[in-house]
Coordinates of N, CA, C and O and ligand atoms in Angstrom, one line a residue:
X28 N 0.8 -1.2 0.0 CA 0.0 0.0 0.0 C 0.9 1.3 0.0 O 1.7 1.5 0.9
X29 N 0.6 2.2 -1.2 CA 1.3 3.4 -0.9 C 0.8 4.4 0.1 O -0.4 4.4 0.4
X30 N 1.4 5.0 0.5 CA 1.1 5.8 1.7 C 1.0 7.8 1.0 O 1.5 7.9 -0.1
X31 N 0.6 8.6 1.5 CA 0.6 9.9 1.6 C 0.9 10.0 2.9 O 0.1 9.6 3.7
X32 N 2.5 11.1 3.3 CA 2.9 11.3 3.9 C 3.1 12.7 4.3 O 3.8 13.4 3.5
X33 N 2.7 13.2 5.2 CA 2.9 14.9 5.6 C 3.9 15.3 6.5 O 3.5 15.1 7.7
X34 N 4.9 15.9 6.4 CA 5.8 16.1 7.7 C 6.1 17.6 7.4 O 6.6 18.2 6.4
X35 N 5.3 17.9 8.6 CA 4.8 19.2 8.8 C 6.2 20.4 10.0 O 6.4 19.7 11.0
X36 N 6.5 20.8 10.1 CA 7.5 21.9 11.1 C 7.4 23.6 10.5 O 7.3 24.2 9.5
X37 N 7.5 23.8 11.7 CA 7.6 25.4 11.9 C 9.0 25.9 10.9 O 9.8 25.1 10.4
X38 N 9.2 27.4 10.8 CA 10.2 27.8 9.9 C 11.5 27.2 10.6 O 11.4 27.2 11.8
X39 N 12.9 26.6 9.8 CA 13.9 27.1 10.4 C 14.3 25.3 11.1 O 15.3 24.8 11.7
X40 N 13.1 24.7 10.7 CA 13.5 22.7 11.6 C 13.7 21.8 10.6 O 13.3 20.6 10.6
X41 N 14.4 22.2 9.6 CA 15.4 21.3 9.2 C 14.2 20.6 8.3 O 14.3 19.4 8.3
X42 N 13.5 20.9 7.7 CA 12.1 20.1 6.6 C 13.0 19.6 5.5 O 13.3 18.4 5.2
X43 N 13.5 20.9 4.7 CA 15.0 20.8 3.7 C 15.6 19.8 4.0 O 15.4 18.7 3.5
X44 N 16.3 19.9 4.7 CA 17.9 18.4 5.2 C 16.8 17.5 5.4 O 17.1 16.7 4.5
X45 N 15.7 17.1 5.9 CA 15.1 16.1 6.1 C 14.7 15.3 4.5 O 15.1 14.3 4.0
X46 N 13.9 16.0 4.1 CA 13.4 15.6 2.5 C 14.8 15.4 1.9 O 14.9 14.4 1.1
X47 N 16.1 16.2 2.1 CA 17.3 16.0 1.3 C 18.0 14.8 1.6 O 18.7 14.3 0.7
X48 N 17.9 14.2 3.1 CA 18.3 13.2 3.3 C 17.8 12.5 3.0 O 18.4 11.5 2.4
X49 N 16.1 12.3 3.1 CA 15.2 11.2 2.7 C 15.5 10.6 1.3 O 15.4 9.4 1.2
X50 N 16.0 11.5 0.2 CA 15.9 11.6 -0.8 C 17.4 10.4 -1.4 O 17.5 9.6 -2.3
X51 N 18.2 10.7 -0.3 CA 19.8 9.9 -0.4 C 19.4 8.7 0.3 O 19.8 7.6 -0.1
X52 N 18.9 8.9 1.0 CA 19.0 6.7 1.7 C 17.8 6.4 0.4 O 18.3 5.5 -0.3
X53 N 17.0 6.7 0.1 CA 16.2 6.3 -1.2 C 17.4 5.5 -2.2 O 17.8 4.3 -2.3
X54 N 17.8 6.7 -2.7 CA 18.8 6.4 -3.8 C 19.8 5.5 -3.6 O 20.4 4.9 -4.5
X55 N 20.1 5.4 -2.1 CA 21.7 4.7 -1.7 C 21.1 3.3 -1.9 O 21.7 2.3 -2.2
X56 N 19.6 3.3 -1.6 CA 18.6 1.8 -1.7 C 18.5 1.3 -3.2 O 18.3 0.2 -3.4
X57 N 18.7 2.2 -3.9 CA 18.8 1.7 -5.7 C 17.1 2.4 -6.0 O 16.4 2.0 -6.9
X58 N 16.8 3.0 -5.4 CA 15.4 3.8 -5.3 C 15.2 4.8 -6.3 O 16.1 5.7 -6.2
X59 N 14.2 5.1 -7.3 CA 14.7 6.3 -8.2 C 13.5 7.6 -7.0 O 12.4 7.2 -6.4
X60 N 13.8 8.5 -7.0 CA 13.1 9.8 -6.1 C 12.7 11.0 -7.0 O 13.6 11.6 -7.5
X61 N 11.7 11.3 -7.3 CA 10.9 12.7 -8.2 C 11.2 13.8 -6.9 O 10.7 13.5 -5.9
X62 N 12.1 15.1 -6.9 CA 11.2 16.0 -5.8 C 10.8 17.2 -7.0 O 11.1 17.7 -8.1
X63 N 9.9 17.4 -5.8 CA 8.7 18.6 -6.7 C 8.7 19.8 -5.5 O 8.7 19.5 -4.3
X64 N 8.7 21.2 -6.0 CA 8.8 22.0 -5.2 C 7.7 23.4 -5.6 O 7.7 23.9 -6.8
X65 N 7.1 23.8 -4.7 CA 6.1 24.8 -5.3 C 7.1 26.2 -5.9 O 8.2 26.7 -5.5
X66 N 6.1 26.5 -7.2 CA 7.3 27.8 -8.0 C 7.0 28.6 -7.5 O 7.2 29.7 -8.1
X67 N 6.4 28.8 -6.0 CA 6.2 30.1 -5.2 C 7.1 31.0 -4.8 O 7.2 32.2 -4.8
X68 N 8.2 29.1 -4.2 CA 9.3 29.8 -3.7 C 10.3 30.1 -4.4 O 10.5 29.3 -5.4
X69 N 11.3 31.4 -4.3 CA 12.1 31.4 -5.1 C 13.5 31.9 -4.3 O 14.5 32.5 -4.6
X70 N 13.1 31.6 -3.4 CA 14.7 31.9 -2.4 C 15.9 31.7 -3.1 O 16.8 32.5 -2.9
X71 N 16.1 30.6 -3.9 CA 17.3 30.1 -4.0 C 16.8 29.9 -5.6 O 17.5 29.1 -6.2
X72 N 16.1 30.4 -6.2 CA 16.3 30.6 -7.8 C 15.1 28.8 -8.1 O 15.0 27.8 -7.4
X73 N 14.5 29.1 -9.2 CA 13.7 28.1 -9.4 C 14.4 26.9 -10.1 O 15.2 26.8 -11.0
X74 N 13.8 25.7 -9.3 CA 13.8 24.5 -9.5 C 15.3 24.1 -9.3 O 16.3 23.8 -10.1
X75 N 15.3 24.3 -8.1 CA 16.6 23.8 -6.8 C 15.9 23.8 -5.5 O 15.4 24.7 -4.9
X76 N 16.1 22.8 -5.2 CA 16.0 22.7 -3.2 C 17.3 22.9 -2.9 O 18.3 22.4 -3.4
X77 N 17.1 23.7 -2.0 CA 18.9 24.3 -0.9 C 18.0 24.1 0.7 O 17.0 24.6 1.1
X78 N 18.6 23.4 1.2 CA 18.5 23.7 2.4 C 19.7 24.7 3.1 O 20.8 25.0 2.6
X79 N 19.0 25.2 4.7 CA 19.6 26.3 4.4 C 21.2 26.6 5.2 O 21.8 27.7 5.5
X80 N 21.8 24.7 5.3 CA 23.0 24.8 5.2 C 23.7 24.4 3.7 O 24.8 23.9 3.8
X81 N 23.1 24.7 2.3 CA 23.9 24.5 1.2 C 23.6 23.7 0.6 O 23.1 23.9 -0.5
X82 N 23.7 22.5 1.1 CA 23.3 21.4 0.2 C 21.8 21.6 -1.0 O 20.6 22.1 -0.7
X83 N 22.3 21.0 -2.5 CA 21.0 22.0 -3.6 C 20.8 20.1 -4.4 O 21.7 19.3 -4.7
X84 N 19.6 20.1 -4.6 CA 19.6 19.5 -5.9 C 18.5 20.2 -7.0 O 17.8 21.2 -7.0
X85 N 18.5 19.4 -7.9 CA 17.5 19.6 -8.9 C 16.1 19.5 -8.4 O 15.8 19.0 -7.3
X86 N 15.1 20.0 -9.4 CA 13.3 19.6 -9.4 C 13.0 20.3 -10.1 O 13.6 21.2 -10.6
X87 N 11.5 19.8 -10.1 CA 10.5 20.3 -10.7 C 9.8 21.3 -9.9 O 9.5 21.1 -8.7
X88 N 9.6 22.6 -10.7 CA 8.8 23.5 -10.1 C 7.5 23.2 -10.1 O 7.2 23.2 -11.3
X89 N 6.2 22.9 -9.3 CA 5.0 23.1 -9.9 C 4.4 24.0 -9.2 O 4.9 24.6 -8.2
X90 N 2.9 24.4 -9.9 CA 2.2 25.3 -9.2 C 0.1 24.9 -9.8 O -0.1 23.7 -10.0
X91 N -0.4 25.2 -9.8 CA -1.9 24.9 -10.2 C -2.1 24.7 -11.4 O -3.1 24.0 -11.7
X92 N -1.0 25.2 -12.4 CA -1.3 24.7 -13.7 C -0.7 23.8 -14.0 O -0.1 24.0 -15.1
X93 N -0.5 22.8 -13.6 CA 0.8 21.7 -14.1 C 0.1 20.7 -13.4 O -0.1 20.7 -12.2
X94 N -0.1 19.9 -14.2 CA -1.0 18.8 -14.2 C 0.2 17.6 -13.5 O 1.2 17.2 -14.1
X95 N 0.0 17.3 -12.5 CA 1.5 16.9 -11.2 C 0.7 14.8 -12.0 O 1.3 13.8 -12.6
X96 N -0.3 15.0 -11.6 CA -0.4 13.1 -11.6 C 0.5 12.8 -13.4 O 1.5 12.2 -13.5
X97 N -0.2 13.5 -14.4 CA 0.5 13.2 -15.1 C 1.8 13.2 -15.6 O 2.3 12.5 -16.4
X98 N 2.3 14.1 -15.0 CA 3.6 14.2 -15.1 C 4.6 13.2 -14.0 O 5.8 12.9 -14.1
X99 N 3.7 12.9 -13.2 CA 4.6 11.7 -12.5 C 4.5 10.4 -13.2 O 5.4 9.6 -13.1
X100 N 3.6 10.1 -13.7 CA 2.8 8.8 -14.5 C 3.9 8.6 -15.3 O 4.4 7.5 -15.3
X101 N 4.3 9.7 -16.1 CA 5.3 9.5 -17.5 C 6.8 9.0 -16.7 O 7.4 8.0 -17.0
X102 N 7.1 9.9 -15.5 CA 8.3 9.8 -15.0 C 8.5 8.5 -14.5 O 9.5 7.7 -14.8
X103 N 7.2 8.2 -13.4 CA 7.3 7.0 -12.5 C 8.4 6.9 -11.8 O 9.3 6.2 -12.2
X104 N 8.5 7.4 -11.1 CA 9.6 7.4 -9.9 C 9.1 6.4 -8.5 O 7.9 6.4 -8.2
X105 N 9.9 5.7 -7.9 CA 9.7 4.8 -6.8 C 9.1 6.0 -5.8 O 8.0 5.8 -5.2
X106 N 9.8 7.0 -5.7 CA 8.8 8.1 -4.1 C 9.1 9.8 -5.1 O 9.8 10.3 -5.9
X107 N 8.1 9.9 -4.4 CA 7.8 11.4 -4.5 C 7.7 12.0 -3.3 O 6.9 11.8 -2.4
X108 N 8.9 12.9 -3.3 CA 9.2 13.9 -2.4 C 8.9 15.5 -2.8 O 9.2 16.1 -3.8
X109 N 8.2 15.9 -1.6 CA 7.4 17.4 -2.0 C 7.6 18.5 -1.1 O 7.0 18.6 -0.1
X110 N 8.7 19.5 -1.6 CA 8.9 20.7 -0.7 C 8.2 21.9 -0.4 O 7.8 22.5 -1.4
X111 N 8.0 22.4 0.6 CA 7.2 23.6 0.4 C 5.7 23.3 -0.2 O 5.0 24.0 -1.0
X112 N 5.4 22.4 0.3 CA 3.8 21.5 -0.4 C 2.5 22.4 0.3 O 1.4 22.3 -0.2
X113 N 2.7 23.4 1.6 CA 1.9 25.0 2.5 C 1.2 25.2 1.1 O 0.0 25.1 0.9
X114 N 2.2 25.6 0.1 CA 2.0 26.5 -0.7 C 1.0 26.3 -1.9 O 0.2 27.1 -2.5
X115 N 1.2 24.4 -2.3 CA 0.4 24.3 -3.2 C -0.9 24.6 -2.8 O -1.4 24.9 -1.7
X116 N -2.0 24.3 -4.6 CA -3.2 24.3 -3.9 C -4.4 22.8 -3.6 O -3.9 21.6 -3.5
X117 N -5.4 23.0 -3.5 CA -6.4 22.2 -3.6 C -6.1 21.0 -4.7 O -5.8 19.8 -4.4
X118 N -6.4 21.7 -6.1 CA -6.1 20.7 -6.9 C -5.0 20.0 -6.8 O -5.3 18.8 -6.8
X119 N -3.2 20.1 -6.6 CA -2.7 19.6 -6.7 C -2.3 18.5 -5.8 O -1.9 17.4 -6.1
X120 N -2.7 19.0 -4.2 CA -2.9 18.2 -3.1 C -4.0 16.8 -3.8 O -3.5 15.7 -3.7
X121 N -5.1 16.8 -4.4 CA -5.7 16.2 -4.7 C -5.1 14.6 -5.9 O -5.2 13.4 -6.0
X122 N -4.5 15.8 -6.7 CA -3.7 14.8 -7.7 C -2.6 14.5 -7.1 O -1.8 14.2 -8.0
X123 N -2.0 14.5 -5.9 CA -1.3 13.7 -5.4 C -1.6 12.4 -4.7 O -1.0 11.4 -4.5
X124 N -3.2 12.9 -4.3 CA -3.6 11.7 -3.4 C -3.9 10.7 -4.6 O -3.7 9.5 -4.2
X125 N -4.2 10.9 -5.7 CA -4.4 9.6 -6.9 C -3.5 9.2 -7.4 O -3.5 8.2 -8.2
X126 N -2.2 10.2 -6.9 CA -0.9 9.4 -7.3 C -0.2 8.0 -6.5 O 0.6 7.1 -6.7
X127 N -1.0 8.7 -5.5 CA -0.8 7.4 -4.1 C -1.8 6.1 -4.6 O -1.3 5.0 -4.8
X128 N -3.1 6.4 -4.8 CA -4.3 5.2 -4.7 C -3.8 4.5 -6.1 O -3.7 3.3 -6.1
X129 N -3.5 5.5 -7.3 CA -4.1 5.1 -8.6 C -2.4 4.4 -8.9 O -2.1 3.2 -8.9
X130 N -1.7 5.1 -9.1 CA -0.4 5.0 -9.1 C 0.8 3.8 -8.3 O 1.8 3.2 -8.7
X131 N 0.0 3.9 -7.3 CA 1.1 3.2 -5.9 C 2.5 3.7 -5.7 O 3.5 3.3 -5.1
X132 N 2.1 4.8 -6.3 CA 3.6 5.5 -5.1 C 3.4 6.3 -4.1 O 2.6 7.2 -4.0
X133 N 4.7 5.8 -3.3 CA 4.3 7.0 -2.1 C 4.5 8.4 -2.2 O 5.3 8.8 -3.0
X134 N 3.8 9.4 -1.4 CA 4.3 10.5 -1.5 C 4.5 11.0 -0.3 O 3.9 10.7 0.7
X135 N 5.7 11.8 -0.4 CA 6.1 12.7 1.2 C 6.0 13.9 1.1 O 6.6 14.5 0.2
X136 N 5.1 14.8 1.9 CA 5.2 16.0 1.5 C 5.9 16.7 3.0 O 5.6 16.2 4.1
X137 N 6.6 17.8 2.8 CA 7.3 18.9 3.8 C 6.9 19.9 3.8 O 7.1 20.5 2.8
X138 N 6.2 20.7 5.3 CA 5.8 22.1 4.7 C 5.4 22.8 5.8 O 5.1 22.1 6.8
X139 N 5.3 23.9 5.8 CA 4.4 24.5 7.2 C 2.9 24.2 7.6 O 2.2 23.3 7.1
X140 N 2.6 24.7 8.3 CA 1.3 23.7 9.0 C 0.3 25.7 8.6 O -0.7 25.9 7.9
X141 N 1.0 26.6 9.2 CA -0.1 27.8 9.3 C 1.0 28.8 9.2 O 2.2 28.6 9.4
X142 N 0.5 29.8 8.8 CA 0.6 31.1 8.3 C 1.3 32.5 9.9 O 1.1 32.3 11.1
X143 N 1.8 33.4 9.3 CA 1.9 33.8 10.4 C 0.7 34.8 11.3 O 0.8 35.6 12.1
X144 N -0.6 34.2 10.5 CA -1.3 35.2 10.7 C -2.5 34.5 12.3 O -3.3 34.8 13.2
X145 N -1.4 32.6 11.6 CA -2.0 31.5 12.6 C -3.0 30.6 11.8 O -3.3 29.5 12.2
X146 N -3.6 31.2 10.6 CA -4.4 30.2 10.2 C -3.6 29.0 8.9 O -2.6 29.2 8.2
X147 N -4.1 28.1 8.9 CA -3.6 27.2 8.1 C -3.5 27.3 6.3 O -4.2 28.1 5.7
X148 N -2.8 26.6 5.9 CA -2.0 27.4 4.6 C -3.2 26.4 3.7 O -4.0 25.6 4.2
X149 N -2.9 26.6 2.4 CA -4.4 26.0 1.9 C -3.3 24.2 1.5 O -3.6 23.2 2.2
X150 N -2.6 24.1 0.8 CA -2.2 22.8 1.1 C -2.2 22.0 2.2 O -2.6 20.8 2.3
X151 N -1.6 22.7 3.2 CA -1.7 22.0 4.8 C -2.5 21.3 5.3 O -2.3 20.2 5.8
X152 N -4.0 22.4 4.9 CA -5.3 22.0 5.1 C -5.8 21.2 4.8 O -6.7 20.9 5.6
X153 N -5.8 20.3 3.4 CA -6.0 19.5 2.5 C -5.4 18.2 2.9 O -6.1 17.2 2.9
X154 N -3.8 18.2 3.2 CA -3.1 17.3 3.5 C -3.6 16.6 5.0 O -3.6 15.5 5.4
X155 N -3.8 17.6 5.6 CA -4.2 17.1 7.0 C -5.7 16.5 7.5 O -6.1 15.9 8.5
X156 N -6.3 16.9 6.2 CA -7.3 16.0 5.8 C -7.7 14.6 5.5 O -8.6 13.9 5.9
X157 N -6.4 14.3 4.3 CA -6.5 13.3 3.5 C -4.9 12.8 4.0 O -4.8 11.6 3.7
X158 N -4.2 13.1 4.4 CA -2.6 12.7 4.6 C -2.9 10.8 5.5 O -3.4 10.6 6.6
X159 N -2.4 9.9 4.5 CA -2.2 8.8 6.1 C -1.5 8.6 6.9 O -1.8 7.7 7.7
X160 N -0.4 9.4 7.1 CA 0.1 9.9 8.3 C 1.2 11.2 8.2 O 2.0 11.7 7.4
X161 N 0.6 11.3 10.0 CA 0.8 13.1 9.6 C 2.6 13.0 11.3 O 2.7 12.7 12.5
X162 N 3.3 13.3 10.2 CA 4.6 13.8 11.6 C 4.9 15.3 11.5 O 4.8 16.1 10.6
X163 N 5.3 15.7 12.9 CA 5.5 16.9 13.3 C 7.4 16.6 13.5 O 7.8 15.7 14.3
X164 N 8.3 17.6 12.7 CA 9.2 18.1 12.3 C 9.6 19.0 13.7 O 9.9 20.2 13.3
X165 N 9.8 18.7 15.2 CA 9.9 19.5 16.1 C 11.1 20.6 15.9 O 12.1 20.4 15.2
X166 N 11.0 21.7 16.5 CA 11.5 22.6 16.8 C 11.6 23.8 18.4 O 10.7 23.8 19.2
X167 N 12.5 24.5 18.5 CA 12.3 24.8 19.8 C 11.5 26.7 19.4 O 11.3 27.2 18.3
X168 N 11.2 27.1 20.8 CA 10.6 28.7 20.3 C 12.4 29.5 20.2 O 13.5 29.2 20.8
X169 N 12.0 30.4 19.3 CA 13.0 31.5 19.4 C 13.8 31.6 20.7 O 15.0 31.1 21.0
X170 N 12.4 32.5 21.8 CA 12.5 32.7 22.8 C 12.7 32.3 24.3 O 13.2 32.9 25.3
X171 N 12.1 30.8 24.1 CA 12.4 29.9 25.3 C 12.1 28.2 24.9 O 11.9 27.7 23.8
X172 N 12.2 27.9 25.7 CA 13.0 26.1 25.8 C 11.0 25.7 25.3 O 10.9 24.5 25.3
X173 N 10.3 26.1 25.1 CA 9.3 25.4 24.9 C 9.1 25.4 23.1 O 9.8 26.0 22.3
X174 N 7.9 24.2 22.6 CA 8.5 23.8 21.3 C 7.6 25.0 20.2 O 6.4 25.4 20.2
X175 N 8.1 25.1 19.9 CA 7.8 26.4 18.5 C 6.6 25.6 17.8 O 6.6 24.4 17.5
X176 N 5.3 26.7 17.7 CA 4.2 26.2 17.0 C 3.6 27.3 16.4 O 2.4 27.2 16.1
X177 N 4.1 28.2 16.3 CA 3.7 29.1 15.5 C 4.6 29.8 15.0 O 5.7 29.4 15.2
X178 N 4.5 31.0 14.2 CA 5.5 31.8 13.4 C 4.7 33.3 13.2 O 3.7 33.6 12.7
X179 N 5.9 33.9 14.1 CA 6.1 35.2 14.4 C 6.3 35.9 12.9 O 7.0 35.4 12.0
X180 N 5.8 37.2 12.8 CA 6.3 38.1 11.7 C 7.0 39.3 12.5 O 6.7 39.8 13.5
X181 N 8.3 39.8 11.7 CA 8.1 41.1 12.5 C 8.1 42.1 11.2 O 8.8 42.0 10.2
X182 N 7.6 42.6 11.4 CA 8.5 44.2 10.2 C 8.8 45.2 10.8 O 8.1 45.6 11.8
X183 N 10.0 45.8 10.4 CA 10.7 46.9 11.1 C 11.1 46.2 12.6 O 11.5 46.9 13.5
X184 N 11.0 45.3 12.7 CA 11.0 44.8 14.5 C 10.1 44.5 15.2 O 10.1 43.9 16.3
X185 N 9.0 44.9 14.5 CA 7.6 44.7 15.0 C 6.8 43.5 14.8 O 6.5 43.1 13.7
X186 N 6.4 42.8 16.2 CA 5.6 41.9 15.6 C 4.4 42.5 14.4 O 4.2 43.7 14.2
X187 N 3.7 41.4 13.7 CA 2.4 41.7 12.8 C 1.7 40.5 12.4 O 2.2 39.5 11.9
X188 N 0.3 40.6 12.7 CA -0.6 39.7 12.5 C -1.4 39.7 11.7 O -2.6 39.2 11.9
X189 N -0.8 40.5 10.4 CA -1.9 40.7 9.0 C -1.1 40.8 8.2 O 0.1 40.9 8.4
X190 N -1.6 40.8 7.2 CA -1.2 41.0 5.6 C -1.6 39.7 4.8 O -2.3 38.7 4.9
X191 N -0.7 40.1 3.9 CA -0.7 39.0 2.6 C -0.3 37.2 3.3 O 0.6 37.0 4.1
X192 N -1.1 36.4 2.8 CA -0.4 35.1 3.3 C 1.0 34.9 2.8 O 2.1 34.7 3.4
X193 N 0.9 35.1 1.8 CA 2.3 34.3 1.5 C 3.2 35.5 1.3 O 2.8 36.1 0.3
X194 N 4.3 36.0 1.7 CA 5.4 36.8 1.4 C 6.7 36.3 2.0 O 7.2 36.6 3.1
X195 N 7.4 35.1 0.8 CA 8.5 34.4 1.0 C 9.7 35.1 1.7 O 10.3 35.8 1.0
X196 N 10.2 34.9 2.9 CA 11.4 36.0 3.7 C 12.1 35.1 3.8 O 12.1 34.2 3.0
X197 N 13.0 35.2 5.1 CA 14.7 34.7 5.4 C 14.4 34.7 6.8 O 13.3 34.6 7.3
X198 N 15.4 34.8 7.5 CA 15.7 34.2 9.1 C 15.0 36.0 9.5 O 14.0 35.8 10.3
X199 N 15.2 37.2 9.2 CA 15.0 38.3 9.8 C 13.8 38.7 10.2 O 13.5 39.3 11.2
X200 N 12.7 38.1 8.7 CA 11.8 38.4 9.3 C 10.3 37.7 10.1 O 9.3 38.1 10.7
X201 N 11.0 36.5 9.7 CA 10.0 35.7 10.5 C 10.7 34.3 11.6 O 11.7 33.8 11.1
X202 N 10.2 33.8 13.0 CA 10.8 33.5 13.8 C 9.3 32.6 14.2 O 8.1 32.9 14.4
X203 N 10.0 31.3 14.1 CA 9.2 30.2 14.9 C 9.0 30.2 16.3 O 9.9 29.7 16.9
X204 N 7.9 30.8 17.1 CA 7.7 30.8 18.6 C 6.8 29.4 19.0 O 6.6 28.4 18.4
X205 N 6.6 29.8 20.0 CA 6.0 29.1 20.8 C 4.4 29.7 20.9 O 4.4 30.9 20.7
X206 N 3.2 29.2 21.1 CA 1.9 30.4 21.0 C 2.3 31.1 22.4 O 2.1 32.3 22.3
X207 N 2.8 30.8 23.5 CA 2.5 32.3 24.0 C 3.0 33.3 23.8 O 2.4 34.3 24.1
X208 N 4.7 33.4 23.0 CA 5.3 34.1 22.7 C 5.0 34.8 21.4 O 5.2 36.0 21.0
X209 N 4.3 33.9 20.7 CA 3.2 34.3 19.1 C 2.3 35.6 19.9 O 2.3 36.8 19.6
X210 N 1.5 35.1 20.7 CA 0.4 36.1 21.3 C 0.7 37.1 21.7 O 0.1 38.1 21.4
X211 N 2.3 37.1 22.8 CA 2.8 38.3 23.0 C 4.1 39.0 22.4 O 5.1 39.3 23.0
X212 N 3.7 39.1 21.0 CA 4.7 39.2 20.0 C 6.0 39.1 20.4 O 6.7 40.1 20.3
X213 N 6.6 38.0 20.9 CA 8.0 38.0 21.6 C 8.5 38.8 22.5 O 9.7 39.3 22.4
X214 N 7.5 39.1 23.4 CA 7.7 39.3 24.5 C 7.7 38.5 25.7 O 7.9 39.1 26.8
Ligands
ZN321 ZN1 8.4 30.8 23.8

């Protein structure tokens, strides 16, 4: 039975090196690995995963127009590995899940769970729905020894709990807390 797999963490816990390693004991197994990464992100230039001590490989970028089952169908890869999967949408979460049933391959997807605004990202939502099993990618808060479950925005220094969902940053402007430290903007 292929499985759909969600491994979910706050900014900054290692999702990258996890999927990057996942991706090498695959291979070291004689395993062929698809990773697919949403074209949202573009931190590090499209269709490369970097985690964010260096290590890069290749992928596919997708996003809502890219028909993902078929394009795995042609490829057929033993696992599919999925970065930044927050980001996709509905539909493609969906044609992953038939990539699992119809297909029989597994899929792993990596990604945040919720937004800094606290509500849940529209892939996340989907996956946590239909995912057959769901792991939590631990991390600690910024601020204190308790485990990070949310994500702090700041601008200018300031915490902020609005705007746009998605505005792809770096270590400055956003910071994995803990909720109480979420609530009182790291204080
Ligand atoms: Zn804290």
């Amino acid at each position: 039975m292929a499985k759909l797999i969600f491994k979910y963490g706050q900014m900054n816990s290692s999702k990258t090196m996890n999927l990057l390693s996942t991706a090498h004991n695959f291979e070291e197994g004689g395993k062929t690995v698809l990773i697919l990464t949403s074209s949202i992100d573009n931190r590090y230039g499209v269709g490369k995963v970097t985690s964010r001590i260096g290590i890069q490989r290749d992928t596919i970028s997708v996003d809502e127009s890219v028909r993902v089952y078929k394009l795995i169908e042609e490829i057929y890869p033993d696992y599919v590995l999925v970065d930044e999967v927050s980001f996709l949408k509905k539909v493609t979460i969906m044609e992953l899940i038939k990539v699992v049933d119809e297909l029989t391959i597994d899929v792993i997807c990596y990604g945040l769970l919720k937004d800094f605004r606290g509500e849940l990202f529209e892939g996340s939502y989907h996956l946590l729905a239909h995912a057959d099993k769901i792991e939590e990618i631990k991390t600690t808060c910024h601020f204190c020894k308790k485990k990070a479950t949310h994500i702090l925005k700041f601008i200018e220094g300031k915490p902020t709990y609005t705007g746009e969902q998605i505005e792809v940053g770096g270590n400055d402007t956003y910071k994995s807390v803990c909720r109480q430290h979420y609530f009182e903007g790291g204080n």
